[in-house]
PDB file of C-alpha atoms in Angstrom:
ATOM      1  CA  UNK A   1     273.159  96.801 -13.644  1.00  0.00           C
ATOM      2  CA  UNK A   2     273.233  99.590 -16.299  1.00  0.00           C
ATOM      3  CA  UNK A   3     274.881 102.965 -16.130  1.00  0.00           C
ATOM      4  CA  UNK A   4     273.218 106.309 -16.613  1.00  0.00           C
ATOM      5  CA  UNK A   5     273.916 108.450 -19.690  1.00  0.00           C
ATOM      6  CA  UNK A   6     276.147 110.784 -17.635  1.00  0.00           C
ATOM      7  CA  UNK A   7     278.187 107.828 -16.403  1.00  0.00           C
ATOM      8  CA  UNK A   8     278.564 106.593 -19.981  1.00  0.00           C
ATOM      9  CA  UNK A   9     279.927 109.996 -21.030  1.00  0.00           C
ATOM     10  CA  UNK A  10     282.410 110.083 -18.154  1.00  0.00           C
ATOM     11  CA  UNK A  11     283.630 106.607 -19.030  1.00  0.00           C
ATOM     12  CA  UNK A  12     284.146 107.614 -22.665  1.00  0.00           C
ATOM     13  CA  UNK A  13     286.125 110.726 -21.744  1.00  0.00           C
ATOM     14  CA  UNK A  14     288.298 108.803 -19.266  1.00  0.00           C
ATOM     15  CA  UNK A  15     289.046 106.193 -21.931  1.00  0.00           C
ATOM     16  CA  UNK A  16     290.161 108.813 -24.455  1.00  0.00           C
ATOM     17  CA  UNK A  17     292.427 110.499 -21.893  1.00  0.00           C
ATOM     18  CA  UNK A  18     294.011 107.246 -20.788  1.00  0.00           C
ATOM     19  CA  UNK A  19     294.677 106.189 -24.371  1.00  0.00           C
ATOM     20  CA  UNK A  20     295.992 109.640 -25.259  1.00  0.00           C
ATOM     21  CA  UNK A  21     298.584 109.378 -22.496  1.00  0.00           C
ATOM     22  CA  UNK A  22     299.737 106.026 -23.818  1.00  0.00           C
ATOM     23  CA  UNK A  23     300.525 107.274 -27.326  1.00  0.00           C
ATOM     24  CA  UNK A  24     304.118 108.257 -26.495  1.00  0.00           C
ATOM     25  CA  UNK A  25     304.756 104.665 -25.429  1.00  0.00           C
ATOM     26  CA  UNK A  26     303.541 103.142 -28.663  1.00  0.00           C
ATOM     27  CA  UNK A  27     305.775 100.636 -30.555  1.00  0.00           C
ATOM     28  CA  UNK A  28     308.067 102.119 -33.129  1.00  0.00           C
ATOM     29  CA  UNK A  29     306.169 100.489 -35.958  1.00  0.00           C
ATOM     30  CA  UNK A  30     303.175 102.686 -35.154  1.00  0.00           C
ATOM     31  CA  UNK A  31     305.099 106.008 -35.063  1.00  0.00           C
ATOM     32  CA  UNK A  32     306.107 108.166 -38.062  1.00  0.00           C
ATOM     33  CA  UNK A  33     309.768 107.346 -38.692  1.00  0.00           C
ATOM     34  CA  UNK A  34     310.505 110.851 -39.994  1.00  0.00           C
ATOM     35  CA  UNK A  35     309.061 112.991 -37.224  1.00  0.00           C
ATOM     36  CA  UNK A  36     308.928 110.484 -34.348  1.00  0.00           C
ATOM     37  CA  UNK A  37     305.452 111.835 -33.691  1.00  0.00           C
ATOM     38  CA  UNK A  38     302.059 110.233 -34.107  1.00  0.00           C
ATOM     39  CA  UNK A  39     301.169 109.588 -37.716  1.00  0.00           C
ATOM     40  CA  UNK A  40     298.528 111.969 -38.986  1.00  0.00           C
ATOM     41  CA  UNK A  41     296.073 111.116 -41.648  1.00  0.00           C
ATOM     42  CA  UNK A  42     294.722 113.580 -44.094  1.00  0.00           C
ATOM     43  CA  UNK A  43     291.399 113.438 -45.817  1.00  0.00           C
ATOM     44  CA  UNK A  44     291.545 111.200 -48.877  1.00  0.00           C
ATOM     45  CA  UNK A  45     294.955 109.645 -48.010  1.00  0.00           C
ATOM     46  CA  UNK A  46     294.551 106.127 -49.299  1.00  0.00           C
ATOM     47  CA  UNK A  47     297.162 103.819 -50.741  1.00  0.00           C
ATOM     48  CA  UNK A  48     297.034 104.275 -54.491  1.00  0.00           C
ATOM     49  CA  UNK A  49     297.777 100.617 -55.087  1.00  0.00           C
ATOM     50  CA  UNK A  50     295.458  99.070 -52.515  1.00  0.00           C
ATOM     51  CA  UNK A  51     292.828 101.805 -52.585  1.00  0.00           C
ATOM     52  CA  UNK A  52     291.239 100.572 -49.319  1.00  0.00           C
ATOM     53  CA  UNK A  53     293.703 100.619 -46.387  1.00  0.00           C
ATOM     54  CA  UNK A  54     294.288 103.580 -44.126  1.00  0.00           C
ATOM     55  CA  UNK A  55     297.763 105.142 -43.540  1.00  0.00           C
ATOM     56  CA  UNK A  56     298.687 103.767 -40.049  1.00  0.00           C
ATOM     57  CA  UNK A  57     296.265 106.111 -38.313  1.00  0.00           C
ATOM     58  CA  UNK A  58     294.218 103.412 -36.676  1.00  0.00           C
ATOM     59  CA  UNK A  59     296.017 103.975 -33.370  1.00  0.00           C
ATOM     60  CA  UNK A  60     295.161 102.357 -30.046  1.00  0.00           C
ATOM     61  CA  UNK A  61     293.427 105.630 -29.140  1.00  0.00           C
ATOM     62  CA  UNK A  62     290.819 105.119 -31.830  1.00  0.00           C
ATOM     63  CA  UNK A  63     290.742 101.394 -31.180  1.00  0.00           C
ATOM     64  CA  UNK A  64     290.054 102.019 -27.510  1.00  0.00           C
ATOM     65  CA  UNK A  65     287.429 104.609 -28.340  1.00  0.00           C
ATOM     66  CA  UNK A  66     285.765 102.226 -30.747  1.00  0.00           C
ATOM     67  CA  UNK A  67     285.773  99.530 -28.093  1.00  0.00           C
ATOM     68  CA  UNK A  68     284.169 101.915 -25.618  1.00  0.00           C
ATOM     69  CA  UNK A  69     281.563 102.933 -28.166  1.00  0.00           C
ATOM     70  CA  UNK A  70     280.834  99.278 -28.847  1.00  0.00           C
ATOM     71  CA  UNK A  71     280.552  98.527 -25.137  1.00  0.00           C
ATOM     72  CA  UNK A  72     278.421 101.582 -24.457  1.00  0.00           C
ATOM     73  CA  UNK A  73     276.299 100.918 -27.471  1.00  0.00           C
ATOM     74  CA  UNK A  74     275.733  97.362 -26.325  1.00  0.00           C
ATOM     75  CA  UNK A  75     274.793  98.544 -22.856  1.00  0.00           C
ATOM     76  CA  UNK A  76     272.461 101.110 -24.340  1.00  0.00           C
ATOM     77  CA  UNK A  77     270.780  98.491 -26.490  1.00  0.00           C
ATOM     78  CA  UNK A  78     270.422  96.157 -23.527  1.00  0.00           C
ATOM     79  CA  UNK A  79     268.964  98.938 -21.428  1.00  0.00           C
ATOM     80  CA  UNK A  80     266.529  99.900 -24.179  1.00  0.00           C
ATOM     81  CA  UNK A  81     265.434  96.277 -24.531  1.00  0.00           C
ATOM     82  CA  UNK A  82     264.705  95.809 -20.844  1.00  0.00           C
ATOM     83  CA  UNK A  83     261.024  95.032 -20.224  1.00  0.00           C
ATOM     84  CA  UNK A  84     259.118  98.073 -19.075  1.00  0.00           C
ATOM     85  CA  UNK A  85     257.526  97.862 -15.626  1.00  0.00           C
ATOM     86  CA  UNK A  86     253.906  96.890 -15.703  1.00  0.00           C
ATOM     87  CA  UNK A  87     251.142  97.866 -13.311  1.00  0.00           C
ATOM     88  CA  UNK A  88     249.500  94.870 -11.699  1.00  0.00           C
ATOM     89  CA  UNK A  89     245.709  94.902 -11.840  1.00  0.00           C
ATOM     90  CA  UNK A  90     243.966  95.739  -8.592  1.00  0.00           C
ATOM     91  CA  UNK A  91     242.570  92.700  -6.814  1.00  0.00           C
ATOM     92  CA  UNK A  92     238.915  92.124  -7.384  1.00  0.00           C
ATOM     93  CA  UNK A  93     236.730  93.527  -4.665  1.00  0.00           C
ATOM     94  CA  UNK A  94     234.488  90.936  -3.101  1.00  0.00           C
ATOM     95  CA  UNK A  95     231.466  91.666  -1.000  1.00  0.00           C
ATOM     96  CA  UNK A  96     229.830  89.325   1.444  1.00  0.00           C
ATOM     97  CA  UNK A  97     226.124  89.094   0.859  1.00  0.00           C
ATOM     98  CA  UNK A  98     223.890  88.772   3.922  1.00  0.00           C
ATOM     99  CA  UNK A  99     222.901  85.217   4.680  1.00  0.00           C
ATOM    100  CA  UNK A 100     219.263  86.318   4.930  1.00  0.00           C
ATOM    101  CA  UNK A 101     217.888  88.017   1.848  1.00  0.00           C
ATOM    102  CA  UNK A 102     215.228  90.702   2.236  1.00  0.00           C
ATOM    103  CA  UNK A 103     211.786  89.444   1.382  1.00  0.00           C
ATOM    104  CA  UNK A 104     212.254  85.898   2.657  1.00  0.00           C
ATOM    105  CA  UNK A 105     210.179  84.519   5.545  1.00  0.00           C
ATOM    106  CA  UNK A 106     213.289  84.302   7.755  1.00  0.00           C
ATOM    107  CA  UNK A 107     214.131  87.955   7.048  1.00  0.00           C
ATOM    108  CA  UNK A 108     210.621  88.958   8.151  1.00  0.00           C
ATOM    109  CA  UNK A 109     210.992  86.974  11.393  1.00  0.00           C
ATOM    110  CA  UNK A 110     214.365  88.587  12.106  1.00  0.00           C
ATOM    111  CA  UNK A 111     212.896  92.008  11.397  1.00  0.00           C
ATOM    112  CA  UNK A 112     210.124  91.338  13.951  1.00  0.00           C
ATOM    113  CA  UNK A 113     212.639  90.174  16.563  1.00  0.00           C
ATOM    114  CA  UNK A 114     214.854  93.204  15.983  1.00  0.00           C
ATOM    115  CA  UNK A 115     211.962  95.601  16.550  1.00  0.00           C
ATOM    116  CA  UNK A 116     210.812  93.755  19.683  1.00  0.00           C
ATOM    117  CA  UNK A 117     214.278  93.686  21.256  1.00  0.00           C
ATOM    118  CA  UNK A 118     214.870  97.332  20.377  1.00  0.00           C
ATOM    119  CA  UNK A 119     211.515  98.340  21.922  1.00  0.00           C
ATOM    120  CA  UNK A 120     212.294  96.419  25.118  1.00  0.00           C
ATOM    121  CA  UNK A 121     215.771  97.961  25.378  1.00  0.00           C
ATOM    122  CA  UNK A 122     214.327 101.416  24.821  1.00  0.00           C
ATOM    123  CA  UNK A 123     211.771 100.804  27.577  1.00  0.00           C
ATOM    124  CA  UNK A 124     214.371  99.760  30.157  1.00  0.00           C
ATOM    125  CA  UNK A 125     216.815 102.524  29.178  1.00  0.00           C
ATOM    126  CA  UNK A 126     214.079 105.119  29.730  1.00  0.00           C
ATOM    127  CA  UNK A 127     214.010 104.039  33.400  1.00  0.00           C
ATOM    128  CA  UNK A 128     217.656 105.101  33.779  1.00  0.00           C
ATOM    129  CA  UNK A 129     218.073 107.924  31.242  1.00  0.00           C
ATOM    130  CA  UNK A 130     220.962 110.302  30.667  1.00  0.00           C
ATOM    131  CA  UNK A 131     223.959 107.945  30.478  1.00  0.00           C
ATOM    132  CA  UNK A 132     226.527 108.644  27.727  1.00  0.00           C
ATOM    133  CA  UNK A 133     226.449 104.973  26.706  1.00  0.00           C
ATOM    134  CA  UNK A 134     224.663 101.756  27.583  1.00  0.00           C
ATOM    135  CA  UNK A 135     226.516  98.443  27.672  1.00  0.00           C
ATOM    136  CA  UNK A 136     224.176  95.815  26.266  1.00  0.00           C
ATOM    137  CA  UNK A 137     224.765  92.079  26.601  1.00  0.00           C
ATOM    138  CA  UNK A 138     225.087  90.703  23.074  1.00  0.00           C
ATOM    139  CA  UNK A 139     222.859  87.667  23.676  1.00  0.00           C
ATOM    140  CA  UNK A 140     219.323  87.236  24.988  1.00  0.00           C
ATOM    141  CA  UNK A 141     219.092  85.628  28.425  1.00  0.00           C
ATOM    142  CA  UNK A 142     217.346  82.276  28.447  1.00  0.00           C
ATOM    143  CA  UNK A 143     215.834  82.414  31.941  1.00  0.00           C
ATOM    144  CA  UNK A 144     215.619  84.330  35.208  1.00  0.00           C
ATOM    145  CA  UNK A 145     219.006  82.964  36.290  1.00  0.00           C
ATOM    146  CA  UNK A 146     220.666  84.896  33.479  1.00  0.00           C
ATOM    147  CA  UNK A 147     221.771  81.892  31.411  1.00  0.00           C
ATOM    148  CA  UNK A 148     223.292  83.176  28.207  1.00  0.00           C
ATOM    149  CA  UNK A 149     221.309  82.308  25.111  1.00  0.00           C
ATOM    150  CA  UNK A 150     222.108  82.480  21.425  1.00  0.00           C
ATOM    151  CA  UNK A 151     224.202  85.574  20.595  1.00  0.00           C
ATOM    152  CA  UNK A 152     222.675  88.266  18.425  1.00  0.00           C
ATOM    153  CA  UNK A 153     223.792  88.175  14.818  1.00  0.00           C
ATOM    154  CA  UNK A 154     225.594  91.128  13.274  1.00  0.00           C
ATOM    155  CA  UNK A 155     222.403  91.925  11.386  1.00  0.00           C
ATOM    156  CA  UNK A 156     220.391  91.941  14.614  1.00  0.00           C
ATOM    157  CA  UNK A 157     222.912  94.093  16.496  1.00  0.00           C
ATOM    158  CA  UNK A 158     223.087  96.592  13.660  1.00  0.00           C
ATOM    159  CA  UNK A 159     219.306  96.782  13.432  1.00  0.00           C
ATOM    160  CA  UNK A 160     218.821  97.192  17.186  1.00  0.00           C
ATOM    161  CA  UNK A 161     221.476  99.910  17.440  1.00  0.00           C
ATOM    162  CA  UNK A 162     219.940 101.819  14.519  1.00  0.00           C
ATOM    163  CA  UNK A 163     216.499 101.785  16.169  1.00  0.00           C
ATOM    164  CA  UNK A 164     217.994 103.072  19.440  1.00  0.00           C
ATOM    165  CA  UNK A 165     219.946 105.909  17.783  1.00  0.00           C
ATOM    166  CA  UNK A 166     221.074 108.488  18.704  1.00  0.00           C
ATOM    167  CA  UNK A 167     221.498 106.667  22.002  1.00  0.00           C
ATOM    168  CA  UNK A 168     224.963 105.071  22.039  1.00  0.00           C
ATOM    169  CA  UNK A 169     225.044 101.302  22.487  1.00  0.00           C
ATOM    170  CA  UNK A 170     228.131  99.227  23.278  1.00  0.00           C
ATOM    171  CA  UNK A 171     227.884  95.459  22.905  1.00  0.00           C
ATOM    172  CA  UNK A 172     229.532  93.269  25.572  1.00  0.00           C
ATOM    173  CA  UNK A 173     229.630  89.522  26.198  1.00  0.00           C
ATOM    174  CA  UNK A 174     228.845  89.893  29.903  1.00  0.00           C
ATOM    175  CA  UNK A 175     229.029  92.313  32.763  1.00  0.00           C
ATOM    176  CA  UNK A 176     232.631  92.436  34.017  1.00  0.00           C
ATOM    177  CA  UNK A 177     233.478  90.970  37.393  1.00  0.00           C
ATOM    178  CA  UNK A 178     234.819  93.682  39.699  1.00  0.00           C
ATOM    179  CA  UNK A 179     236.690  93.409  42.987  1.00  0.00           C
ATOM    180  CA  UNK A 180     233.810  95.328  44.541  1.00  0.00           C
ATOM    181  CA  UNK A 181     230.633  93.799  43.066  1.00  0.00           C
ATOM    182  CA  UNK A 182     228.615  96.809  44.221  1.00  0.00           C
ATOM    183  CA  UNK A 183     230.888  99.385  42.612  1.00  0.00           C
ATOM    184  CA  UNK A 184     229.072 101.795  40.292  1.00  0.00           C
ATOM    185  CA  UNK A 185     229.237 101.228  36.559  1.00  0.00           C
ATOM    186  CA  UNK A 186     232.229 102.543  34.638  1.00  0.00           C
ATOM    187  CA  UNK A 187     230.765 105.037  32.193  1.00  0.00           C
ATOM    188  CA  UNK A 188     227.279 103.627  31.711  1.00  0.00           C
ATOM    189  CA  UNK A 189     224.694 101.096  32.908  1.00  0.00           C
ATOM    190  CA  UNK A 190     224.709  97.431  31.940  1.00  0.00           C
ATOM    191  CA  UNK A 191     221.556  96.339  30.113  1.00  0.00           C
ATOM    192  CA  UNK A 192     220.176  92.964  29.095  1.00  0.00           C
ATOM    193  CA  UNK A 193     217.051  91.503  27.527  1.00  0.00           C
ATOM    194  CA  UNK A 194     215.633  87.994  27.544  1.00  0.00           C
ATOM    195  CA  UNK A 195     214.187  85.735  24.901  1.00  0.00           C
ATOM    196  CA  UNK A 196     210.920  86.679  23.219  1.00  0.00           C
ATOM    197  CA  UNK A 197     207.893  84.778  24.525  1.00  0.00           C
ATOM    198  CA  UNK A 198     204.855  84.711  22.239  1.00  0.00           C
ATOM    199  CA  UNK A 199     201.465  85.107  23.903  1.00  0.00           C
ATOM    200  CA  UNK A 200     197.965  85.388  22.508  1.00  0.00           C
ATOM    201  CA  UNK A 201     197.986  88.724  20.693  1.00  0.00           C
ATOM    202  CA  UNK A 202     201.186  90.063  22.297  1.00  0.00           C
ATOM    203  CA  UNK A 203     204.747  89.148  23.323  1.00  0.00           C
ATOM    204  CA  UNK A 204     206.571  89.247  26.645  1.00  0.00           C
ATOM    205  CA  UNK A 205     210.265  89.830  27.218  1.00  0.00           C
ATOM    206  CA  UNK A 206     212.421  90.178  30.325  1.00  0.00           C
ATOM    207  CA  UNK A 207     214.694  93.205  30.653  1.00  0.00           C
ATOM    208  CA  UNK A 208     217.121  94.530  33.224  1.00  0.00           C
ATOM    209  CA  UNK A 209     219.428  97.467  33.861  1.00  0.00           C
ATOM    210  CA  UNK A 210     222.190  97.641  36.467  1.00  0.00           C
ATOM    211  CA  UNK A 211     224.252 100.591  37.692  1.00  0.00           C
ATOM    212  CA  UNK A 212     225.325  99.168  41.023  1.00  0.00           C
ATOM    213  CA  UNK A 213     223.954  97.211  43.945  1.00  0.00           C
ATOM    214  CA  UNK A 214     221.673 100.125  44.825  1.00  0.00           C
ATOM    215  CA  UNK A 215     220.702 101.016  41.268  1.00  0.00           C
ATOM    216  CA  UNK A 216     219.241  98.025  39.476  1.00  0.00           C
ATOM    217  CA  UNK A 217     215.885  97.119  37.882  1.00  0.00           C
ATOM    218  CA  UNK A 218     214.437  93.854  36.573  1.00  0.00           C
ATOM    219  CA  UNK A 219     211.014  93.400  34.994  1.00  0.00           C
ATOM    220  CA  UNK A 220     208.990  91.753  32.248  1.00  0.00           C
ATOM    221  CA  UNK A 221     207.615  93.945  29.480  1.00  0.00           C
ATOM    222  CA  UNK A 222     204.466  93.373  27.520  1.00  0.00           C
ATOM    223  CA  UNK A 223     204.653  94.539  23.913  1.00  0.00           C
ATOM    224  CA  UNK A 224     201.837  94.919  21.425  1.00  0.00           C
ATOM    225  CA  UNK A 225     201.982  95.651  17.750  1.00  0.00           C
ATOM    226  CA  UNK A 226     200.492  99.041  16.972  1.00  0.00           C
ATOM    227  CA  UNK A 227     200.476 100.752  13.569  1.00  0.00           C
ATOM    228  CA  UNK A 228     202.855  98.153  12.210  1.00  0.00           C
ATOM    229  CA  UNK A 229     205.421  98.552  15.010  1.00  0.00           C
ATOM    230  CA  UNK A 230     206.015  97.043  18.424  1.00  0.00           C
ATOM    231  CA  UNK A 231     205.434  99.167  21.534  1.00  0.00           C
ATOM    232  CA  UNK A 232     205.847  98.551  25.251  1.00  0.00           C
ATOM    233  CA  UNK A 233     202.302  98.664  26.636  1.00  0.00           C
ATOM    234  CA  UNK A 234     202.929  97.569  30.214  1.00  0.00           C
ATOM    235  CA  UNK A 235     204.660  95.125  32.528  1.00  0.00           C
ATOM    236  CA  UNK A 236     203.841  91.589  33.571  1.00  0.00           C
ATOM    237  CA  UNK A 237     204.182  90.866  37.278  1.00  0.00           C
ATOM    238  CA  UNK A 238     206.271  92.856  39.747  1.00  0.00           C
ATOM    239  CA  UNK A 239     209.182  95.144  38.955  1.00  0.00           C
ATOM    240  CA  UNK A 240     212.260  94.539  41.099  1.00  0.00           C
ATOM    241  CA  UNK A 241     214.244  97.610  42.156  1.00  0.00           C
ATOM    242  CA  UNK A 242     217.421  97.652  44.252  1.00  0.00           C
TER     243      UNK A 242
END
């Protein structure tokens, strides 16, 4: 751990003070024998014979200060040589491509199914309009007994919801089981559609909406393709109403 520049300065001052207070307790060999005070050195005072040694002024005060400077200098160098923090590169963003690419035969089939299911849901919702939301089973029913079929894909659910906008659609796995099976819906009707049945020149699809034991409808829609889109053109067989 390194110290800040202010802490280095405080340490240096404390060292000088502590060494200054120790001068009076120096050994006699270090003191001036004439004045019994600290030896003072004047500029240019060198031994004429040796020409290189100083006149006993290298006291512990200066030695301590030099040691501090050396220590601080070493710490400063170490701190300067520390590796600078680096910014890690942001992780690469990956996107999941749709499993069905636009333009393929499978994409065209899915697009047809999406439009048919959306048209059937719109037709059954129009029989019970005005709800703030409609809770749609997220899989087509396989038969009249309500057997759950293959769940809609995310692509299919997104496409159906977009075609029904601005009507709000909530996807559910199944209608919840209530203590009172005839209790009214909680916030919106429950809606379901069946599998698409191809007929000569048109398709048929079951649909149902349920708001309670006395507010339910079940029927089979006929849909025809008109102007490049699928439209409900009628019903096949009776329409059950409770």
